[in-house]
Coordinates of C-alpha atoms and ligand atoms in Angstrom, one line a residue:
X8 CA 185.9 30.2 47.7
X9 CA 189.6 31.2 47.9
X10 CA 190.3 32.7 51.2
X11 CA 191.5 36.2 50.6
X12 CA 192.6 36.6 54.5
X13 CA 196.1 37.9 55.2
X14 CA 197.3 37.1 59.1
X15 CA 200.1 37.1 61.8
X16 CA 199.7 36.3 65.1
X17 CA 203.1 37.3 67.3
X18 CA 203.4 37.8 71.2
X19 CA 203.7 41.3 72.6
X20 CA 203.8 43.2 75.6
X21 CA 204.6 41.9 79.6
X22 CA 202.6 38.8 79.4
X23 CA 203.3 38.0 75.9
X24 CA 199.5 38.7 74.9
X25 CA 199.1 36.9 71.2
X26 CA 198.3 40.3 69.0
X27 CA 197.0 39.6 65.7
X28 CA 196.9 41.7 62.1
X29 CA 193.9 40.4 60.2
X30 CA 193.8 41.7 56.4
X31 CA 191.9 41.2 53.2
X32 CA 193.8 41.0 50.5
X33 CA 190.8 42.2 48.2
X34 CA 190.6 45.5 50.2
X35 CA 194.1 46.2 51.4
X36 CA 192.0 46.6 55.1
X37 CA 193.1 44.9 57.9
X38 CA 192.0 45.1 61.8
X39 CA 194.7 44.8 64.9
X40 CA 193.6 42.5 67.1
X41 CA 194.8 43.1 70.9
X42 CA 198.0 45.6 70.5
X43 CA 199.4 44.5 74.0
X44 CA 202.5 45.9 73.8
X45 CA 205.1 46.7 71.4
X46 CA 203.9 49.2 68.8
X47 CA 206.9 49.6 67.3
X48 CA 206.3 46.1 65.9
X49 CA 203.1 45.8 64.9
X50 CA 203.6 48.9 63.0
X51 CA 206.6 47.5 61.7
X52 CA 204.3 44.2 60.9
X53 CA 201.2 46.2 59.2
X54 CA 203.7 47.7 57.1
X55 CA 205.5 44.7 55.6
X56 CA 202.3 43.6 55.4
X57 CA 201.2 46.5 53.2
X58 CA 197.9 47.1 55.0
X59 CA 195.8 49.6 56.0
X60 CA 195.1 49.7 59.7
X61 CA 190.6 50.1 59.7
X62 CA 190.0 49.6 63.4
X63 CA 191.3 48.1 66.5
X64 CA 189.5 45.5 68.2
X65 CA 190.1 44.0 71.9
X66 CA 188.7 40.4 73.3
X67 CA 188.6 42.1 76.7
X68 CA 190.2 45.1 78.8
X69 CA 192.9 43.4 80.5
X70 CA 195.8 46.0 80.2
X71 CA 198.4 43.4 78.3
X72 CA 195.6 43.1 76.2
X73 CA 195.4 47.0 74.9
X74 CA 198.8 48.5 76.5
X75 CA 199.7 50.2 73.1
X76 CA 196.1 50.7 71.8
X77 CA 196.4 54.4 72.8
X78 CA 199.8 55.2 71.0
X79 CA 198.4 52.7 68.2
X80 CA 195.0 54.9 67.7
X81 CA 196.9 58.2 67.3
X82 CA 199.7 56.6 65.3
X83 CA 196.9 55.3 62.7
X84 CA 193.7 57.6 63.3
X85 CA 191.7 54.5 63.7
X86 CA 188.7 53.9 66.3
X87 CA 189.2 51.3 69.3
X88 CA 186.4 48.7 69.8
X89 CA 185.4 47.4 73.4
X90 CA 182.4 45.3 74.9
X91 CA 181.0 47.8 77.2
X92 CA 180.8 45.9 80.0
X93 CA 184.3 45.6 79.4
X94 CA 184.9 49.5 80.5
X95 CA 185.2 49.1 84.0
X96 CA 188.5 47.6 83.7
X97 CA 189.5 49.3 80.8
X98 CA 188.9 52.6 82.9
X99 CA 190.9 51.4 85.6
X100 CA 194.5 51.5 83.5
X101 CA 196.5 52.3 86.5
X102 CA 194.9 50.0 89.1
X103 CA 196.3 47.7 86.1
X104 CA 199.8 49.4 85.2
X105 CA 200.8 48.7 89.5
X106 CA 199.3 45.0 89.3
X107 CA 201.8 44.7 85.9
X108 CA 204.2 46.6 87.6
X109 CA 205.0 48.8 84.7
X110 CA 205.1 52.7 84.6
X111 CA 201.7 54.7 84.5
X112 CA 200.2 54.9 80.9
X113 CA 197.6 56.8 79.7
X114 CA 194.4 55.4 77.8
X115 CA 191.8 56.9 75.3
X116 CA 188.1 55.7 76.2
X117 CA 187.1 53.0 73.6
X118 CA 185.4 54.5 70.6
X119 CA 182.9 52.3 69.7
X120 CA 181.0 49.4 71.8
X121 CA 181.4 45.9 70.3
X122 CA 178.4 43.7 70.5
X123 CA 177.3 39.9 70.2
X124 CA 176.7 38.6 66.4
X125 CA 178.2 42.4 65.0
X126 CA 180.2 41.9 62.5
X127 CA 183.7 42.9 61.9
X128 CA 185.2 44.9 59.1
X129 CA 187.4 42.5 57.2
X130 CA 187.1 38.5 55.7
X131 CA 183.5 38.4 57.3
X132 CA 184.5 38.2 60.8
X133 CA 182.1 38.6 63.6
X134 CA 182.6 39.0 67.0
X135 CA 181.3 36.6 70.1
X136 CA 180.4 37.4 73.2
X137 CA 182.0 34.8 75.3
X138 CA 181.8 36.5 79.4
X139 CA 183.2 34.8 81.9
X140 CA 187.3 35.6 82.1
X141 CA 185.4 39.1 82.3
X142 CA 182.2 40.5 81.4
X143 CA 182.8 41.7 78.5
X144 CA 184.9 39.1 76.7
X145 CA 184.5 38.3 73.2
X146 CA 186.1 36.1 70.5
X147 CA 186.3 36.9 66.5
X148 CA 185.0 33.8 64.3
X149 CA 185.9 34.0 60.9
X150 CA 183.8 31.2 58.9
X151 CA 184.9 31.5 55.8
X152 CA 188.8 30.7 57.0
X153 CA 188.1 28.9 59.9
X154 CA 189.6 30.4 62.3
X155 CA 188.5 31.7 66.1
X156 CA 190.8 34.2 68.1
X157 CA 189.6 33.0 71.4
X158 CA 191.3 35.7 73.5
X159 CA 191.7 34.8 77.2
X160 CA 188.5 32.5 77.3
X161 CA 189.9 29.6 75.7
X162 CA 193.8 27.8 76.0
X163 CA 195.5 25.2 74.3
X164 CA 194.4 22.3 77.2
X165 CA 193.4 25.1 79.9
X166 CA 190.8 28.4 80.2
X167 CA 190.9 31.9 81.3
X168 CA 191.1 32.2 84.8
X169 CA 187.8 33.5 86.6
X170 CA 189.3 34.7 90.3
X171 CA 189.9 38.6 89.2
X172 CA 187.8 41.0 88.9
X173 CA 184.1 40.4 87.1
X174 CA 185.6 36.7 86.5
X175 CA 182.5 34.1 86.8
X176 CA 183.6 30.5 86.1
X177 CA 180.0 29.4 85.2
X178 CA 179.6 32.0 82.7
X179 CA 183.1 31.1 80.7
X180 CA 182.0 27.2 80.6
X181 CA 178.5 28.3 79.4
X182 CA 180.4 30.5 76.5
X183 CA 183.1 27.6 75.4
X184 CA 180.0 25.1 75.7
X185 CA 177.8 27.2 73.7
X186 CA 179.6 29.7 71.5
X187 CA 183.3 28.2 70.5
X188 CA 182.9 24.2 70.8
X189 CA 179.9 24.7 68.4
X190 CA 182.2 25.6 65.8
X191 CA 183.8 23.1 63.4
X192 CA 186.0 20.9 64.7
X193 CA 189.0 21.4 62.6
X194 CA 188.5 25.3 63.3
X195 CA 191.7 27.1 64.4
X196 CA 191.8 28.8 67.5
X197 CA 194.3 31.6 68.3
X198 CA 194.3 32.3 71.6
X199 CA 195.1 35.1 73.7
X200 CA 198.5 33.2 75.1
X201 CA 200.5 30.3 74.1
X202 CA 200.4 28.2 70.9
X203 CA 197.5 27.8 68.6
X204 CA 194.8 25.1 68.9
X205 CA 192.0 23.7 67.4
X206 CA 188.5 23.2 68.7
X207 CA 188.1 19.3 67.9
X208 CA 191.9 18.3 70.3
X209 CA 190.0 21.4 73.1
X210 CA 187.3 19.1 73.2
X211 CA 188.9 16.0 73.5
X212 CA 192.1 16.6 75.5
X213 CA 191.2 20.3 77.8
X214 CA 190.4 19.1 81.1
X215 CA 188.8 22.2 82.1
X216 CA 185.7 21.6 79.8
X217 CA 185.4 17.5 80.0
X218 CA 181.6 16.8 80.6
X219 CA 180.8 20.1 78.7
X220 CA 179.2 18.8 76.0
Ligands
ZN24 ZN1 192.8 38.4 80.5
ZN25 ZN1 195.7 37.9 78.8

């Protein structure tokens, strides 16, 4: 089947959080995935790519993860998708804006609760729920383009960290064990910071997850 998926993945925000714009070419829909920072440009982006924003999803609630979801919901009308065990930290924005050191913001509630297995709006997506960097931490799998956004659970040769808040170390090597290094091999995976990867050199070169599997 030719792949009618549409993307660009570009670093926003304080931390430089990899946002991406997912779209189907066959519907004209795309989704936003973690609008860190910078709404100007992914506005910008959306619009060169001549898509129509459907919904915002987040891999978790770290604040450089959703810092311009709020003025990105109003700008497009669209809902915002969160794993609810996710909303503690989403809830505590300003705990999060004086960690970042950046001025207060304020933050909608999430819309709508993403779950394991659901599945996403565009290019057969569906979401993963990978806990460990947080509770509520998910990746996106798209089979039919092979490609994982792997948010802050899985690095190019390294892993979310698991010391803040609702981190659990266990849990995050249970989720790449289980959930992203059962994917193919040659699958892409964009993650939440740095360059892109793929699951076959993760297994082989990460030293975080050697005797995993
Ligand atoms: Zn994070
Ligand atoms: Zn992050």
């Amino acid at each position: 089947m030719n792949s009618s998926m549409i993307r660009e993945s570009f670093p926003v925000g304080p931390l430089g959080c990899n946002c991406s714009i997912i779209g189907d070419q066959k519907t004209g829909h795309c989704v936003v995935v973690d609008p860190g920072g910078n709404p100007e440009l992914i506005i910008e982006k959306v619009k060169s790519m001549r898509m129509t924003v459907v919904e915002i999803i987040h891999t978790h609630a770290h604040l450089d993860h959703f810092l311009a979801s709020g003025i990105l919901r109003t700008a497009w009308d669209v809902r915002l998708w969160l794993h609810k065990n996710d909303l503690f930290l989403w809830r505590a924005v300003e705990l999060q804006c004086r960690m970042l050191q950046i001025p207060k913001v304020s933050m909608p509630d999430p819309s709508d609760w993403l779950y394991d297995d659901m599945a996403l709006s565009v290019c057969n997506g569906i979401c993963l729920h990978t806990p460990g960097h947080t509770p509520g931490s998910v990746s996106f799998w798209f089979e039919q383009d092979n490609l994982l956004i792997s948010g802050d659970t899985l690095f190019q040769e390294s892993i979310g960290r698991t010391d803040l808040p609702g981190g659990d170390h266990r849990a995050i090597q249970n989720s790449i064990r289980e959930r992203l290094f059962s994917l193919p091999e040659a699958a892409l995976v964009v993650p939440g910071h740095g360059p892109e990867t793929c699951i076959g050199h993760e297994k082989q070169f990460n030293p975080f997850v050697q005797g995993l599997f």
